[in-house]
Amino acid sequence: MKKSLLSLLLFLFAGQSFAQDLPFSRLLDMTAQELIRQNFTYKFNKNRYVLSKTDVWAGLLEVADTRSYSIILQYGDAGPAWLKVSFTSPRAYHNIMEYVLDSGIEYRETVSERQVKVTFEADGYSVELYREPVNRYKTYTASSDNWAYSRTRDISHEEFTYVVRTGNAATSKWHTKRAKKQERRRNSGRKARSITEYM
């Protein structure tokens, strides 16, 4: 299992810097058998394949997490609908941006208080790339009757989310249920729950 995870990581992260394909787009062409061989799990209710890795050592050693990731490949009736990769590796983020710049792709960057969003079109796909800081601090305290000691350690890191949309609609039992629930809510005349629903 470790060998297959390592091969997948090399395939996805390291290989992207010289590949001419859109980063991670090879996953969209994989068959169900190939995905299962790469340790993806099929979630029947949502019609998607999922793979995730958590860096347990980062938490135990109280260091910044740069190895955790998750990959979700959502399907619809016409094939893959979207691919979402969440990761903490700055190198993978720079590989994606390097691909964009080296390919001469026009992109749009939107900066908010907590997030940087890059959007672009490539190989017939619509792509979004998000960068968001995760501020984490660990405080150690020790004291006795005569003294007190406190020290804070910064274990902050950044989280990245990369979304490739194919233009196909996502379909599953879960999506159908959700759409019906939203339709009932719209028809019930209830007040909108967020400001964006008034836009």
Tab-separated table of N, CA and C in Angstrom, residues 32-183:
chain	number	residue	atom	x	y	z
A	32	ALA	N	-12.296	3.140	-13.678
A	32	ALA	CA	-12.634	2.767	-12.298
A	32	ALA	C	-11.596	1.802	-11.731
A	33	GLN	N	-11.141	0.848	-12.545
A	33	GLN	CA	-10.156	-0.132	-12.086
A	33	GLN	C	-8.822	0.541	-11.752
A	34	GLU	N	-8.421	1.501	-12.573
A	34	GLU	CA	-7.164	2.213	-12.317
A	34	GLU	C	-7.249	3.032	-11.029
A	35	LEU	N	-8.382	3.671	-10.804
A	35	LEU	CA	-8.565	4.454	-9.584
A	35	LEU	C	-8.525	3.558	-8.345
A	36	ILE	N	-9.196	2.415	-8.409
A	36	ILE	CA	-9.192	1.470	-7.283
A	36	ILE	C	-7.768	0.968	-7.025
A	37	ARG	N	-7.007	0.715	-8.106
A	37	ARG	CA	-5.619	0.270	-7.960
A	37	ARG	C	-4.756	1.330	-7.278
A	38	GLN	N	-5.129	2.589	-7.428
A	38	GLN	CA	-4.396	3.688	-6.795
A	38	GLN	C	-4.953	4.009	-5.406
A	39	ASN	N	-5.735	3.079	-4.843
A	39	ASN	CA	-6.287	3.168	-3.475
A	39	ASN	C	-7.424	4.170	-3.309
A	40	PHE	N	-8.074	4.570	-4.404
A	40	PHE	CA	-9.271	5.391	-4.284
A	40	PHE	C	-10.417	4.521	-3.771
A	41	THR	N	-11.315	5.120	-3.015
A	41	THR	CA	-12.499	4.425	-2.515
A	41	THR	C	-13.720	5.006	-3.222
A	42	TYR	N	-14.593	4.122	-3.705
A	42	TYR	CA	-15.801	4.598	-4.381
A	42	TYR	C	-16.919	4.815	-3.365
A	43	LYS	N	-17.492	6.026	-3.352
A	43	LYS	CA	-18.618	6.371	-2.483
A	43	LYS	C	-19.893	6.320	-3.326
A	44	PHE	N	-20.624	5.230	-3.192
A	44	PHE	CA	-21.781	4.968	-4.043
A	44	PHE	C	-22.851	6.054	-3.922
A	45	ASN	N	-23.155	6.485	-2.690
A	45	ASN	CA	-24.229	7.447	-2.464
A	45	ASN	C	-24.006	8.776	-3.197
A	46	LYS	N	-22.728	9.203	-3.269
A	46	LYS	CA	-22.419	10.478	-3.927
A	46	LYS	C	-21.783	10.291	-5.304
A	47	ASN	N	-21.605	9.048	-5.752
A	47	ASN	CA	-21.055	8.747	-7.074
A	47	ASN	C	-19.681	9.398	-7.272
A	48	ARG	N	-18.788	9.173	-6.317
A	48	ARG	CA	-17.465	9.784	-6.400
A	48	ARG	C	-16.384	8.844	-5.866
A	49	TYR	N	-15.166	9.100	-6.345
A	49	TYR	CA	-13.995	8.379	-5.854
A	49	TYR	C	-13.211	9.312	-4.935
A	50	VAL	N	-12.735	8.776	-3.809
A	50	VAL	CA	-12.069	9.597	-2.796
A	50	VAL	C	-10.772	8.936	-2.361
A	51	LEU	N	-9.749	9.756	-2.197
A	51	LEU	CA	-8.467	9.305	-1.651
A	51	LEU	C	-7.956	10.391	-0.719
A	52	SER	N	-7.515	10.020	0.473
A	52	SER	CA	-6.973	11.028	1.386
A	52	SER	C	-5.824	10.468	2.202
A	53	LYS	N	-4.947	11.382	2.587
A	53	LYS	CA	-3.803	11.026	3.427
A	53	LYS	C	-3.646	12.117	4.476
A	54	THR	N	-3.501	11.709	5.728
A	54	THR	CA	-3.299	12.654	6.816
A	54	THR	C	-1.916	12.444	7.393
A	55	ASP	N	-1.184	13.528	7.559
A	55	ASP	CA	0.150	13.451	8.144
A	55	ASP	C	0.022	13.451	9.664
A	56	VAL	N	-0.059	12.269	10.234
A	56	VAL	CA	-0.230	12.125	11.679
A	56	VAL	C	0.988	12.666	12.416
A	57	TRP	N	2.167	12.499	11.818
A	57	TRP	CA	3.394	12.942	12.488
A	57	TRP	C	3.439	14.445	12.685
A	58	ALA	N	2.827	15.214	11.768
A	58	ALA	CA	2.812	16.670	11.930
A	58	ALA	C	2.114	17.060	13.227
A	59	GLY	N	1.007	16.378	13.518
A	59	GLY	CA	0.291	16.647	14.760
A	59	GLY	C	1.046	16.192	15.984
A	60	LEU	N	1.646	14.996	15.895
A	60	LEU	CA	2.373	14.451	17.037
A	60	LEU	C	3.643	15.240	17.335
A	61	LEU	N	4.360	15.627	16.275
A	61	LEU	CA	5.605	16.368	16.459
A	61	LEU	C	5.373	17.875	16.565
A	62	GLU	N	4.123	18.274	16.373
A	62	GLU	CA	3.719	19.678	16.457
A	62	GLU	C	4.548	20.555	15.521
A	63	VAL	N	4.552	20.159	14.252
A	63	VAL	CA	5.203	20.936	13.201
A	63	VAL	C	4.159	21.274	12.138
A	64	ALA	N	4.494	22.212	11.250
A	64	ALA	CA	3.565	22.598	10.190
A	64	ALA	C	3.274	21.409	9.281
A	65	ASP	N	2.012	21.215	8.939
A	65	ASP	CA	1.576	20.096	8.106
A	65	ASP	C	1.752	20.455	6.633
A	66	THR	N	2.632	19.754	5.925
A	66	THR	CA	2.839	20.012	4.496
A	66	THR	C	2.662	18.744	3.660
A	67	ARG	N	2.124	17.668	4.264
A	67	ARG	CA	2.010	16.401	3.535
A	67	ARG	C	0.593	15.872	3.392
A	68	SER	N	-0.359	16.426	4.095
A	68	SER	CA	-1.730	15.909	4.027
A	68	SER	C	-2.392	16.319	2.714
A	69	TYR	N	-3.277	15.462	2.211
A	69	TYR	CA	-4.030	15.809	1.009
A	69	TYR	C	-5.289	14.959	0.912
A	70	SER	N	-6.234	15.422	0.100
A	70	SER	CA	-7.397	14.612	-0.248
A	70	SER	C	-7.759	14.890	-1.698
A	71	ILE	N	-8.232	13.857	-2.382
A	71	ILE	CA	-8.626	13.974	-3.789
A	71	ILE	C	-10.041	13.433	-3.922
A	72	ILE	N	-10.934	14.231	-4.506
A	72	ILE	CA	-12.311	13.803	-4.749
A	72	ILE	C	-12.577	13.929	-6.238
A	73	LEU	N	-13.000	12.843	-6.843
A	73	LEU	CA	-13.334	12.815	-8.272
A	73	LEU	C	-14.822	12.521	-8.388
A	74	GLN	N	-15.599	13.558	-8.687
A	74	GLN	CA	-17.059	13.455	-8.765
A	74	GLN	C	-17.494	13.094	-10.179
A	75	TYR	N	-18.424	12.156	-10.276
A	75	TYR	CA	-18.936	11.715	-11.575
A	75	TYR	C	-20.374	12.165	-11.790
A	76	GLY	N	-20.751	12.194	-13.060
A	76	GLY	CA	-22.119	12.460	-13.461
A	76	GLY	C	-22.518	11.441	-14.514
A	77	ASP	N	-23.642	11.651	-15.152
A	77	ASP	CA	-24.102	10.718	-16.187
A	77	ASP	C	-23.180	10.715	-17.404
A	78	ALA	N	-22.566	11.871	-17.699
A	78	ALA	CA	-21.728	11.994	-18.893
A	78	ALA	C	-20.242	11.805	-18.605
A	79	GLY	N	-19.908	11.278	-17.436
A	79	GLY	CA	-18.496	11.094	-17.074
A	79	GLY	C	-18.105	11.982	-15.913
A	80	PRO	N	-16.803	12.255	-15.748
A	80	PRO	CA	-16.354	13.089	-14.633
A	80	PRO	C	-16.972	14.486	-14.681
A	81	ALA	N	-17.442	14.975	-13.539
A	81	ALA	CA	-18.032	16.311	-13.444
A	81	ALA	C	-17.007	17.322	-12.933
A	82	TRP	N	-16.324	16.956	-11.871
A	82	TRP	CA	-15.268	17.814	-11.342
A	82	TRP	C	-14.282	17.013	-10.514
A	83	LEU	N	-13.126	17.611	-10.352
A	83	LEU	CA	-12.044	17.038	-9.563
A	83	LEU	C	-11.620	18.076	-8.545
A	84	LYS	N	-11.563	17.686	-7.283
A	84	LYS	CA	-11.158	18.612	-6.221
A	84	LYS	C	-9.984	18.011	-5.464
A	85	VAL	N	-8.881	18.743	-5.427
A	85	VAL	CA	-7.686	18.302	-4.710
A	85	VAL	C	-7.401	19.320	-3.615
A	86	SER	N	-7.426	18.880	-2.368
A	86	SER	CA	-7.074	19.734	-1.232
A	86	SER	C	-5.741	19.228	-0.710
A	87	PHE	N	-4.785	20.138	-0.529
A	87	PHE	CA	-3.451	19.707	-0.114
A	87	PHE	C	-2.751	20.799	0.690
A	88	THR	N	-1.625	20.436	1.302
A	88	THR	CA	-0.875	21.377	2.128
A	88	THR	C	0.568	21.546	1.650
A	89	SER	N	0.881	21.017	0.478
A	89	SER	CA	2.245	21.083	-0.055
A	89	SER	C	2.462	22.360	-0.874
A	90	PRO	N	3.302	23.285	-0.391
A	90	PRO	CA	3.599	24.503	-1.168
A	90	PRO	C	4.234	24.165	-2.516
A	91	ARG	N	5.000	23.081	-2.566
A	91	ARG	CA	5.646	22.678	-3.820
A	91	ARG	C	4.607	22.345	-4.893
A	92	ALA	N	3.556	21.618	-4.513
A	92	ALA	CA	2.503	21.267	-5.474
A	92	ALA	C	1.801	22.529	-5.978
A	93	TYR	N	1.569	23.489	-5.070
A	93	TYR	CA	0.937	24.761	-5.464
A	93	TYR	C	1.821	25.490	-6.489
A	94	HIS	N	3.124	25.550	-6.218
A	94	HIS	CA	4.032	26.242	-7.131
A	94	HIS	C	4.140	25.510	-8.470
A	95	ASN	N	4.031	24.180	-8.458
A	95	ASN	CA	4.034	23.426	-9.718
A	95	ASN	C	2.841	23.790	-10.580
A	96	ILE	N	1.674	23.962	-9.955
A	96	ILE	CA	0.473	24.340	-10.706
A	96	ILE	C	0.634	25.743	-11.291
A	97	MET	N	1.115	26.687	-10.458
A	97	MET	CA	1.297	28.062	-10.941
A	97	MET	C	2.389	28.127	-12.018
A	98	GLU	N	3.399	27.287	-11.888
A	98	GLU	CA	4.460	27.212	-12.901
A	98	GLU	C	3.887	26.743	-14.235
A	99	TYR	N	2.982	25.752	-14.178
A	99	TYR	CA	2.320	25.280	-15.396
A	99	TYR	C	1.538	26.422	-16.061
A	100	VAL	N	0.804	27.193	-15.249
A	100	VAL	CA	0.003	28.300	-15.777
A	100	VAL	C	0.891	29.334	-16.456
A	101	LEU	N	1.977	29.722	-15.796
A	101	LEU	CA	2.867	30.747	-16.335
A	101	LEU	C	3.642	30.245	-17.548
A	102	ASP	N	4.160	29.022	-17.471
A	102	ASP	CA	4.934	28.467	-18.597
A	102	ASP	C	4.070	28.242	-19.834
A	103	SER	N	2.784	27.965	-19.627
A	103	SER	CA	1.879	27.719	-20.752
A	103	SER	C	1.299	29.014	-21.319
A	104	GLY	N	1.601	30.133	-20.690
A	104	GLY	CA	1.089	31.429	-21.159
A	104	GLY	C	-0.413	31.566	-20.973
A	105	ILE	N	-0.968	30.895	-19.985
A	105	ILE	CA	-2.411	30.934	-19.737
A	105	ILE	C	-2.778	32.217	-19.013
A	106	GLU	N	-3.807	32.877	-19.506
A	106	GLU	CA	-4.304	34.073	-18.824
A	106	GLU	C	-5.109	33.635	-17.612
A	107	TYR	N	-4.825	34.259	-16.475
A	107	TYR	CA	-5.549	33.903	-15.258
A	107	TYR	C	-6.003	35.155	-14.530
A	108	ARG	N	-6.947	34.952	-13.656
A	108	ARG	CA	-7.485	36.058	-12.859
A	108	ARG	C	-7.254	35.729	-11.388
A	109	GLU	N	-6.710	36.697	-10.653
A	109	GLU	CA	-6.446	36.493	-9.231
A	109	GLU	C	-7.345	37.402	-8.403
A	110	THR	N	-8.039	36.816	-7.456
A	110	THR	CA	-8.921	37.558	-6.556
A	110	THR	C	-8.405	37.373	-5.132
A	111	VAL	N	-8.201	38.486	-4.440
A	111	VAL	CA	-7.666	38.426	-3.085
A	111	VAL	C	-8.717	38.932	-2.111
A	112	SER	N	-9.024	38.109	-1.112
A	112	SER	CA	-9.919	38.542	-0.035
A	112	SER	C	-9.116	38.560	1.256
A	113	GLU	N	-9.776	38.809	2.346
A	113	GLU	CA	-9.072	38.938	3.626
A	113	GLU	C	-8.316	37.668	4.008
A	114	ARG	N	-8.912	36.513	3.742
A	114	ARG	CA	-8.310	35.251	4.174
A	114	ARG	C	-7.889	34.340	3.031
A	115	GLN	N	-8.166	34.722	1.778
A	115	GLN	CA	-7.999	33.763	0.700
A	115	GLN	C	-7.519	34.423	-0.589
A	116	VAL	N	-6.672	33.699	-1.324
A	116	VAL	CA	-6.263	34.104	-2.667
A	116	VAL	C	-6.844	33.071	-3.627
A	117	LYS	N	-7.582	33.540	-4.635
A	117	LYS	CA	-8.223	32.637	-5.598
A	117	LYS	C	-7.706	32.957	-7.000
A	118	VAL	N	-7.236	31.924	-7.700
A	118	VAL	CA	-6.776	32.055	-9.076
A	118	VAL	C	-7.719	31.242	-9.949
A	119	THR	N	-8.253	31.845	-11.013
A	119	THR	CA	-9.128	31.128	-11.943
A	119	THR	C	-8.571	31.239	-13.355
A	120	PHE	N	-8.727	30.151	-14.126
A	120	PHE	CA	-8.276	30.155	-15.512
A	120	PHE	C	-8.961	29.029	-16.278
A	121	GLU	N	-8.844	29.081	-17.596
A	121	GLU	CA	-9.370	28.042	-18.487
A	121	GLU	C	-8.186	27.351	-19.150
A	122	ALA	N	-8.223	26.013	-19.179
A	122	ALA	CA	-7.134	25.259	-19.821
A	122	ALA	C	-7.640	23.897	-20.276
A	123	ASP	N	-7.225	23.473	-21.457
A	123	ASP	CA	-7.569	22.158	-22.012
A	123	ASP	C	-9.071	21.892	-22.012
A	124	GLY	N	-9.876	22.936	-22.148
A	124	GLY	CA	-11.329	22.777	-22.160
A	124	GLY	C	-11.946	22.683	-20.781
A	125	TYR	N	-11.159	22.865	-19.727
A	125	TYR	CA	-11.661	22.809	-18.359
A	125	TYR	C	-11.656	24.205	-17.727
A	126	SER	N	-12.529	24.381	-16.754
A	126	SER	CA	-12.550	25.597	-15.942
A	126	SER	C	-11.868	25.253	-14.618
A	127	VAL	N	-10.861	26.036	-14.230
A	127	VAL	CA	-10.029	25.691	-13.078
A	127	VAL	C	-10.028	26.800	-12.033
A	128	GLU	N	-10.070	26.383	-10.761
A	128	GLU	CA	-9.968	27.310	-9.633
A	128	GLU	C	-8.872	26.800	-8.707
A	129	LEU	N	-8.054	27.718	-8.211
A	129	LEU	CA	-6.982	27.373	-7.274
A	129	LEU	C	-7.045	28.338	-6.101
A	130	TYR	N	-7.205	27.802	-4.902
A	130	TYR	CA	-7.346	28.612	-3.695
A	130	TYR	C	-6.137	28.421	-2.784
A	131	ARG	N	-5.739	29.518	-2.129
A	131	ARG	CA	-4.669	29.464	-1.122
A	131	ARG	C	-5.171	30.164	0.134
A	132	GLU	N	-5.096	29.467	1.253
A	132	GLU	CA	-5.631	30.022	2.491
A	132	GLU	C	-4.724	29.677	3.670
A	133	PRO	N	-4.353	30.683	4.490
A	133	PRO	CA	-3.486	30.386	5.641
A	133	PRO	C	-4.258	29.699	6.761
A	134	VAL	N	-3.588	28.802	7.450
A	134	VAL	CA	-4.145	28.160	8.641
A	134	VAL	C	-3.215	28.517	9.797
A	135	ASN	N	-3.676	29.398	10.663
A	135	ASN	CA	-2.845	29.848	11.776
A	135	ASN	C	-3.034	28.927	12.968
A	136	ARG	N	-1.934	28.289	13.372
A	136	ARG	CA	-1.977	27.389	14.523
A	136	ARG	C	-0.786	27.667	15.426
A	137	TYR	N	-1.061	27.720	16.689
A	137	TYR	CA	-0.005	27.964	17.674
A	137	TYR	C	-0.166	26.981	18.824
A	138	LYS	N	0.941	26.500	19.328
A	138	LYS	CA	0.928	25.591	20.470
A	138	LYS	C	1.629	26.292	21.625
A	139	THR	N	0.939	26.417	22.753
A	139	THR	CA	1.507	27.090	23.915
A	139	THR	C	1.849	26.067	24.992
A	140	TYR	N	3.063	26.159	25.474
A	140	TYR	CA	3.532	25.300	26.557
A	140	TYR	C	3.634	26.159	27.817
A	141	THR	N	3.134	25.683	28.917
A	141	THR	CA	3.250	26.415	30.179
A	141	THR	C	3.734	25.469	31.278
A	142	ALA	N	4.528	26.028	32.144
A	142	ALA	CA	5.010	25.291	33.318
A	142	ALA	C	5.143	26.288	34.454
A	143	SER	N	4.847	25.861	35.641
A	143	SER	CA	4.942	26.801	36.770
A	143	SER	C	5.146	26.041	38.076
A	144	SER	N	5.614	26.794	39.048
A	144	SER	CA	5.720	26.278	40.414
A	144	SER	C	5.347	27.433	41.349
A	145	ASP	N	5.615	27.302	42.634
A	145	ASP	CA	5.262	28.372	43.565
A	145	ASP	C	6.056	29.648	43.316
A	146	ASN	N	7.300	29.509	42.824
A	146	ASN	CA	8.185	30.671	42.689
A	146	ASN	C	8.377	31.172	41.260
A	147	TRP	N	7.953	30.401	40.256
A	147	TRP	CA	8.199	30.829	38.884
A	147	TRP	C	7.119	30.317	37.937
A	148	ALA	N	7.046	30.953	36.792
A	148	ALA	CA	6.118	30.526	35.729
A	148	ALA	C	6.822	30.682	34.389
A	149	TYR	N	6.553	29.742	33.495
A	149	TYR	CA	7.211	29.763	32.186
A	149	TYR	C	6.174	29.468	31.111
A	150	SER	N	6.214	30.242	30.053
A	150	SER	CA	5.286	30.022	28.949
A	150	SER	C	6.018	30.227	27.629
A	151	ARG	N	5.756	29.348	26.675
A	151	ARG	CA	6.396	29.464	25.367
A	151	ARG	C	5.373	29.092	24.299
A	152	THR	N	5.347	29.870	23.223
A	152	THR	CA	4.407	29.610	22.135
A	152	THR	C	5.187	29.216	20.886
A	153	ARG	N	4.720	28.153	20.249
A	153	ARG	CA	5.363	27.662	19.021
A	153	ARG	C	4.405	27.826	17.848
A	154	ASP	N	4.900	28.382	16.753
A	154	ASP	CA	4.084	28.601	15.554
A	154	ASP	C	4.118	27.351	14.685
A	155	ILE	N	2.957	26.710	14.492
A	155	ILE	CA	2.875	25.533	13.609
A	155	ILE	C	1.889	25.817	12.462
A	156	SER	N	1.864	27.080	12.050
A	156	SER	CA	0.966	27.501	10.972
A	156	SER	C	1.423	26.936	9.624
A	157	HIS	N	0.475	26.811	8.703
A	157	HIS	CA	0.781	26.384	7.339
A	157	HIS	C	-0.316	26.934	6.418
A	158	GLU	N	-0.204	26.635	5.146
A	158	GLU	CA	-1.226	27.063	4.189
A	158	GLU	C	-1.962	25.843	3.657
A	159	GLU	N	-3.242	26.025	3.375
A	159	GLU	CA	-4.035	24.976	2.738
A	159	GLU	C	-4.384	25.430	1.335
A	160	PHE	N	-4.312	24.500	0.395
A	160	PHE	CA	-4.578	24.803	-1.008
A	160	PHE	C	-5.714	23.913	-1.501
A	161	THR	N	-6.553	24.477	-2.341
A	161	THR	CA	-7.640	23.712	-2.952
A	161	THR	C	-7.609	23.972	-4.455
A	162	TYR	N	-7.630	22.887	-5.213
A	162	TYR	CA	-7.525	22.951	-6.673
A	162	TYR	C	-8.746	22.241	-7.247
A	163	VAL	N	-9.549	22.959	-8.023
A	163	VAL	CA	-10.793	22.399	-8.555
A	163	VAL	C	-10.775	22.480	-10.079
A	164	VAL	N	-10.993	21.341	-10.733
A	164	VAL	CA	-11.084	21.287	-12.197
A	164	VAL	C	-12.516	20.901	-12.546
A	165	ARG	N	-13.216	21.772	-13.261
A	165	ARG	CA	-14.609	21.508	-13.652
A	165	ARG	C	-14.666	21.163	-15.142
A	166	THR	N	-15.325	20.052	-15.445
A	166	THR	CA	-15.387	19.588	-16.832
A	166	THR	C	-16.566	20.168	-17.603
A	167	GLY	N	-17.563	20.667	-16.889
A	167	GLY	CA	-18.776	21.152	-17.543
A	167	GLY	C	-19.905	20.149	-17.481
A	168	ASN	N	-19.618	18.907	-17.103
A	168	ASN	CA	-20.665	17.900	-16.924
A	168	ASN	C	-21.356	18.100	-15.579
A	169	ALA	N	-22.620	17.768	-15.519
A	169	ALA	CA	-23.360	17.885	-14.262
A	169	ALA	C	-23.076	16.675	-13.374
A	170	ALA	N	-22.924	16.941	-12.082
A	170	ALA	CA	-22.733	15.855	-11.111
A	170	ALA	C	-24.077	15.206	-10.823
A	171	THR	N	-24.120	13.874	-10.820
A	171	THR	CA	-25.366	13.168	-10.521
A	171	THR	C	-25.110	12.027	-9.544
A	172	SER	N	-26.058	11.875	-8.637
A	172	SER	CA	-26.022	10.770	-7.673
A	172	SER	C	-27.325	10.810	-6.889
A	173	LYS	N	-27.566	9.809	-6.065
A	173	LYS	CA	-28.745	9.828	-5.197
A	173	LYS	C	-28.683	11.033	-4.262
A	174	TRP	N	-27.501	11.306	-3.749
A	174	TRP	CA	-27.326	12.425	-2.825
A	174	TRP	C	-27.615	13.764	-3.501
A	175	HIS	N	-27.122	13.950	-4.734
A	175	HIS	CA	-27.353	15.200	-5.467
A	175	HIS	C	-28.851	15.381	-5.771
A	176	THR	N	-29.528	14.286	-6.129
A	176	THR	CA	-30.966	14.361	-6.415
A	176	THR	C	-31.746	14.752	-5.174
A	177	LYS	N	-31.410	14.130	-4.037
A	177	LYS	CA	-32.068	14.463	-2.765
A	177	LYS	C	-31.846	15.917	-2.396
A	178	ARG	N	-30.612	16.358	-2.560
A	178	ARG	CA	-30.252	17.739	-2.208
A	178	ARG	C	-30.999	18.742	-3.085
A	179	ALA	N	-31.081	18.462	-4.390
A	179	ALA	CA	-31.791	19.354	-5.310
A	179	ALA	C	-33.273	19.449	-4.942
A	180	LYS	N	-33.877	18.316	-4.575
A	180	LYS	CA	-35.288	18.323	-4.168
A	180	LYS	C	-35.485	19.129	-2.894
A	181	LYS	N	-34.568	18.986	-1.960
A	181	LYS	CA	-34.642	19.715	-0.692
A	181	LYS	C	-34.534	21.225	-0.928
A	182	GLN	N	-33.606	21.626	-1.818
A	182	GLN	CA	-33.443	23.046	-2.133
A	182	GLN	C	-34.677	23.597	-2.846
A	183	GLU	N	-35.249	22.784	-3.721
A	183	GLU	CA	-36.463	23.200	-4.434
A	183	GLU	C	-37.617	23.388	-3.463
